[in-house]
Amino acid sequence: QGTHTIEVKDKAGVRHPMMWAGPLNDSMARLKQWFFVSISAEKSGEYWRVIDQTYFKKPEDWPVSQHGGGGGRPFQPRNEKLIVLQSTLKACADVFAITTTPDTMDFDTAMDLIIARAIKDTDTLMKAGVS
């Protein structure tokens, strides 16, 4: 069965590499990412050797910036605005195509107009999506 390792993050956000073997295999195998646990361990080289582990209720003062089942969205994925911009650009181009005839504007002018409107509408949609 061998030795197993896990990394545990404390309230300060510091990560601690831990190892265990034998009798703790069953209880440690049930752990999932973001579970709160109370671990008794002793230092053994670069690792902490786990002696005992129990589940733990999330502390009231757990920092909001750290993940841990706190719900909500503490961050906005970097590509979310790009995805909204892409779909808004498509919608703006579609509306432009059905409301304008090709002889009224050249391609570059039309694209500048469509892109400017898509950027404006994306900002509006992003603000509306957060509230």
C-alpha positions as protocol buffer text, in pm:
chain_id: "A"
residue {
  index: 1
  type: GLN
  ca { x: 0 y: 0 z: 0 }
}
residue {
  index: 2
  type: GLY
  ca { x: 299 y: 232 z: 47 }
}
residue {
  index: 3
  type: THR
  ca { x: 326 y: 592 z: 149 }
}
residue {
  index: 4
  type: HIS
  ca { x: 84 y: 856 z: 18 }
}
residue {
  index: 5
  type: THR
  ca { x: 114 y: 1234 z: 9 }
}
residue {
  index: 6
  type: ILE
  ca { x: -125 y: 1526 z: 29 }
}
residue {
  index: 7
  type: GLU
  ca { x: -83 y: 1903 z: 42 }
}
residue {
  index: 8
  type: VAL
  ca { x: -282 y: 2094 z: 302 }
}
residue {
  index: 9
  type: LYS
  ca { x: -329 y: 2472 z: 300 }
}
residue {
  index: 10
  type: ASP
  ca { x: -363 y: 2653 z: 632 }
}
residue {
  index: 11
  type: LYS
  ca { x: -563 y: 2967 z: 714 }
}
residue {
  index: 12
  type: ALA
  ca { x: -270 y: 3188 z: 610 }
}
residue {
  index: 13
  type: GLY
  ca { x: -259 y: 3020 z: 269 }
}
residue {
  index: 14
  type: VAL
  ca { x: 68 y: 2836 z: 341 }
}
residue {
  index: 15
  type: ARG
  ca { x: 82 y: 2489 z: 184 }
}
residue {
  index: 16
  type: HIS
  ca { x: 214 y: 2197 z: 389 }
}
residue {
  index: 17
  type: PRO
  ca { x: 318 y: 1869 z: 221 }
}
residue {
  index: 18
  type: MET
  ca { x: 206 y: 1572 z: 430 }
}
residue {
  index: 19
  type: MET
  ca { x: 247 y: 1195 z: 405 }
}
residue {
  index: 20
  type: TRP
  ca { x: 77 y: 893 z: 559 }
}
residue {
  index: 21
  type: ALA
  ca { x: 76 y: 518 z: 534 }
}
residue {
  index: 22
  type: GLY
  ca { x: -110 y: 210 z: 656 }
}
residue {
  index: 23
  type: PRO
  ca { x: -393 y: 261 z: 904 }
}
residue {
  index: 24
  type: LEU
  ca { x: -489 y: 609 z: 775 }
}
residue {
  index: 25
  type: ASN
  ca { x: -535 y: 496 z: 412 }
}
residue {
  index: 26
  type: ASP
  ca { x: -915 y: 457 z: 437 }
}
residue {
  index: 27
  type: SER
  ca { x: -988 y: 792 z: 604 }
}
residue {
  index: 28
  type: MET
  ca { x: -735 y: 989 z: 397 }
}
residue {
  index: 29
  type: ALA
  ca { x: -860 y: 832 z: 71 }
}
residue {
  index: 30
  type: ARG
  ca { x: -1204 y: 986 z: 134 }
}
residue {
  index: 31
  type: LEU
  ca { x: -1066 y: 1342 z: 141 }
}
residue {
  index: 32
  type: LYS
  ca { x: -1162 y: 1569 z: -146 }
}
residue {
  index: 33
  type: GLN
  ca { x: -1016 y: 1899 z: -260 }
}
residue {
  index: 34
  type: TRP
  ca { x: -1138 y: 2193 z: -45 }
}
residue {
  index: 35
  type: PHE
  ca { x: -1243 y: 1970 z: 248 }
}
residue {
  index: 36
  type: PHE
  ca { x: -1166 y: 2120 z: 587 }
}
residue {
  index: 37
  type: VAL
  ca { x: -971 y: 1883 z: 809 }
}
residue {
  index: 38
  type: SER
  ca { x: -798 y: 1882 z: 1142 }
}
residue {
  index: 39
  type: ILE
  ca { x: -468 y: 1696 z: 1113 }
}
residue {
  index: 40
  type: SER
  ca { x: -227 y: 1589 z: 1383 }
}
residue {
  index: 41
  type: ALA
  ca { x: 120 y: 1545 z: 1235 }
}
residue {
  index: 42
  type: GLU
  ca { x: 488 y: 1550 z: 1319 }
}
residue {
  index: 43
  type: LYS
  ca { x: 770 y: 1690 z: 1107 }
}
residue {
  index: 44
  type: SER
  ca { x: 959 y: 1424 z: 910 }
}
residue {
  index: 45
  type: GLY
  ca { x: 1213 y: 1576 z: 668 }
}
residue {
  index: 46
  type: GLU
  ca { x: 1039 y: 1797 z: 412 }
}
residue {
  index: 47
  type: TYR
  ca { x: 700 y: 1641 z: 493 }
}
residue {
  index: 48
  type: TRP
  ca { x: 471 y: 1626 z: 791 }
}
residue {
  index: 49
  type: ARG
  ca { x: 385 y: 1267 z: 888 }
}
residue {
  index: 50
  type: VAL
  ca { x: 10 y: 1243 z: 955 }
}
residue {
  index: 51
  type: ILE
  ca { x: -77 y: 1079 z: 1285 }
}
residue {
  index: 52
  type: ASP
  ca { x: -453 y: 1143 z: 1283 }
}
residue {
  index: 53
  type: GLN
  ca { x: -711 y: 1321 z: 1068 }
}
residue {
  index: 54
  type: THR
  ca { x: -1069 y: 1429 z: 1133 }
}
residue {
  index: 55
  type: TYR
  ca { x: -1315 y: 1639 z: 932 }
}
residue {
  index: 56
  type: PHE
  ca { x: -1354 y: 1995 z: 1043 }
}
residue {
  index: 57
  type: LYS
  ca { x: -1624 y: 2261 z: 1002 }
}
residue {
  index: 58
  type: LYS
  ca { x: -1512 y: 2562 z: 800 }
}
residue {
  index: 59
  type: PRO
  ca { x: -1392 y: 2826 z: 1050 }
}
residue {
  index: 60
  type: GLU
  ca { x: -1600 y: 3144 z: 1065 }
}
residue {
  index: 61
  type: ASP
  ca { x: -1285 y: 3353 z: 1015 }
}
residue {
  index: 62
  type: TRP
  ca { x: -1157 y: 3159 z: 710 }
}
residue {
  index: 63
  type: PRO
  ca { x: -1026 y: 3416 z: 458 }
}
residue {
  index: 64
  type: VAL
  ca { x: -1273 y: 3484 z: 178 }
}
residue {
  index: 65
  type: SER
  ca { x: -994 y: 3506 z: -80 }
}
residue {
  index: 66
  type: GLN
  ca { x: -909 y: 3139 z: -30 }
}
residue {
  index: 67
  type: HIS
  ca { x: -1126 y: 2874 z: -185 }
}
residue {
  index: 68
  type: GLY
  ca { x: -1301 y: 2634 z: 43 }
}
residue {
  index: 69
  type: GLY
  ca { x: -1664 y: 2589 z: -45 }
}
residue {
  index: 70
  type: GLY
  ca { x: -1752 y: 2949 z: 40 }
}
residue {
  index: 71
  type: GLY
  ca { x: -1986 y: 2974 z: -256 }
}
residue {
  index: 72
  type: GLY
  ca { x: -2020 y: 3275 z: -477 }
}
residue {
  index: 73
  type: ARG
  ca { x: -1758 y: 3380 z: -727 }
}
residue {
  index: 74
  type: PRO
  ca { x: -1453 y: 3543 z: -571 }
}
residue {
  index: 75
  type: PHE
  ca { x: -1296 y: 3599 z: -913 }
}
residue {
  index: 76
  type: GLN
  ca { x: -1389 y: 3647 z: -1276 }
}
residue {
  index: 77
  type: PRO
  ca { x: -1225 y: 3406 z: -1520 }
}
residue {
  index: 78
  type: ARG
  ca { x: -993 y: 3592 z: -1756 }
}
residue {
  index: 79
  type: ASN
  ca { x: -1164 y: 3468 z: -2072 }
}
residue {
  index: 80
  type: GLU
  ca { x: -1524 y: 3540 z: -1970 }
}
residue {
  index: 81
  type: LYS
  ca { x: -1526 y: 3892 z: -2116 }
}
residue {
  index: 82
  type: LEU
  ca { x: -1372 y: 3764 z: -2439 }
}
residue {
  index: 83
  type: ILE
  ca { x: -1650 y: 3505 z: -2473 }
}
residue {
  index: 84
  type: VAL
  ca { x: -1917 y: 3771 z: -2419 }
}
residue {
  index: 85
  type: LEU
  ca { x: -1741 y: 3999 z: -2670 }
}
residue {
  index: 86
  type: GLN
  ca { x: -1735 y: 3723 z: -2932 }
}
residue {
  index: 87
  type: SER
  ca { x: -2106 y: 3652 z: -2901 }
}
residue {
  index: 88
  type: THR
  ca { x: -2190 y: 4024 z: -2891 }
}
residue {
  index: 89
  type: LEU
  ca { x: -1979 y: 4085 z: -3202 }
}
residue {
  index: 90
  type: LYS
  ca { x: -2172 y: 3810 z: -3383 }
}
residue {
  index: 91
  type: ALA
  ca { x: -2506 y: 3955 z: -3274 }
}
residue {
  index: 92
  type: CYS
  ca { x: -2403 y: 4306 z: -3382 }
}
residue {
  index: 93
  type: ALA
  ca { x: -2284 y: 4178 z: -3721 }
}
residue {
  index: 94
  type: ASP
  ca { x: -2611 y: 3987 z: -3771 }
}
residue {
  index: 95
  type: VAL
  ca { x: -2824 y: 4290 z: -3688 }
}
residue {
  index: 96
  type: PHE
  ca { x: -2605 y: 4511 z: -3908 }
}
residue {
  index: 97
  type: ALA
  ca { x: -2644 y: 4268 z: -4199 }
}
residue {
  index: 98
  type: ILE
  ca { x: -3024 y: 4262 z: -4182 }
}
residue {
  index: 99
  type: THR
  ca { x: -3064 y: 4639 z: -4131 }
}
residue {
  index: 100
  type: THR
  ca { x: -2808 y: 4772 z: -4380 }
}
residue {
  index: 101
  type: THR
  ca { x: -2749 y: 4727 z: -4750 }
}
residue {
  index: 102
  type: PRO
  ca { x: -2395 y: 4669 z: -4881 }
}
residue {
  index: 103
  type: ASP
  ca { x: -2401 y: 4981 z: -5100 }
}
residue {
  index: 104
  type: THR
  ca { x: -2442 y: 5218 z: -4801 }
}
residue {
  index: 105
  type: MET
  ca { x: -2101 y: 5161 z: -4639 }
}
residue {
  index: 106
  type: ASP
  ca { x: -1760 y: 5011 z: -4723 }
}
residue {
  index: 107
  type: PHE
  ca { x: -1626 y: 4706 z: -4537 }
}
residue {
  index: 108
  type: ASP
  ca { x: -1370 y: 4882 z: -4314 }
}
residue {
  index: 109
  type: THR
  ca { x: -1620 y: 5145 z: -4201 }
}
residue {
  index: 110
  type: ALA
  ca { x: -1883 y: 4879 z: -4133 }
}
residue {
  index: 111
  type: MET
  ca { x: -1640 y: 4664 z: -3930 }
}
residue {
  index: 112
  type: ASP
  ca { x: -1525 y: 4965 z: -3725 }
}
residue {
  index: 113
  type: LEU
  ca { x: -1889 y: 5045 z: -3648 }
}
residue {
  index: 114
  type: ILE
  ca { x: -1976 y: 4682 z: -3560 }
}
residue {
  index: 115
  type: ILE
  ca { x: -1669 y: 4636 z: -3338 }
}
residue {
  index: 116
  type: ALA
  ca { x: -1723 y: 4966 z: -3153 }
}
residue {
  index: 117
  type: ARG
  ca { x: -2085 y: 4872 z: -3082 }
}
residue {
  index: 118
  type: ALA
  ca { x: -1988 y: 4519 z: -2973 }
}
residue {
  index: 119
  type: ILE
  ca { x: -1733 y: 4658 z: -2725 }
}
residue {
  index: 120
  type: LYS
  ca { x: -1989 y: 4902 z: -2584 }
}
residue {
  index: 121
  type: ASP
  ca { x: -2257 y: 4634 z: -2554 }
}
residue {
  index: 122
  type: THR
  ca { x: -2012 y: 4385 z: -2398 }
}
residue {
  index: 123
  type: ASP
  ca { x: -1931 y: 4629 z: -2118 }
}
residue {
  index: 124
  type: THR
  ca { x: -2304 y: 4681 z: -2058 }
}
residue {
  index: 125
  type: LEU
  ca { x: -2372 y: 4306 z: -2057 }
}
residue {
  index: 126
  type: MET
  ca { x: -2077 y: 4231 z: -1825 }
}
residue {
  index: 127
  type: LYS
  ca { x: -2205 y: 4486 z: -1571 }
}
residue {
  index: 128
  type: ALA
  ca { x: -2560 y: 4350 z: -1597 }
}
residue {
  index: 129
  type: GLY
  ca { x: -2435 y: 3992 z: -1555 }
}
residue {
  index: 130
  type: VAL
  ca { x: -2258 y: 4067 z: -1227 }
}
residue {
  index: 131
  type: SER
  ca { x: -2549 y: 4231 z: -1050 }
}
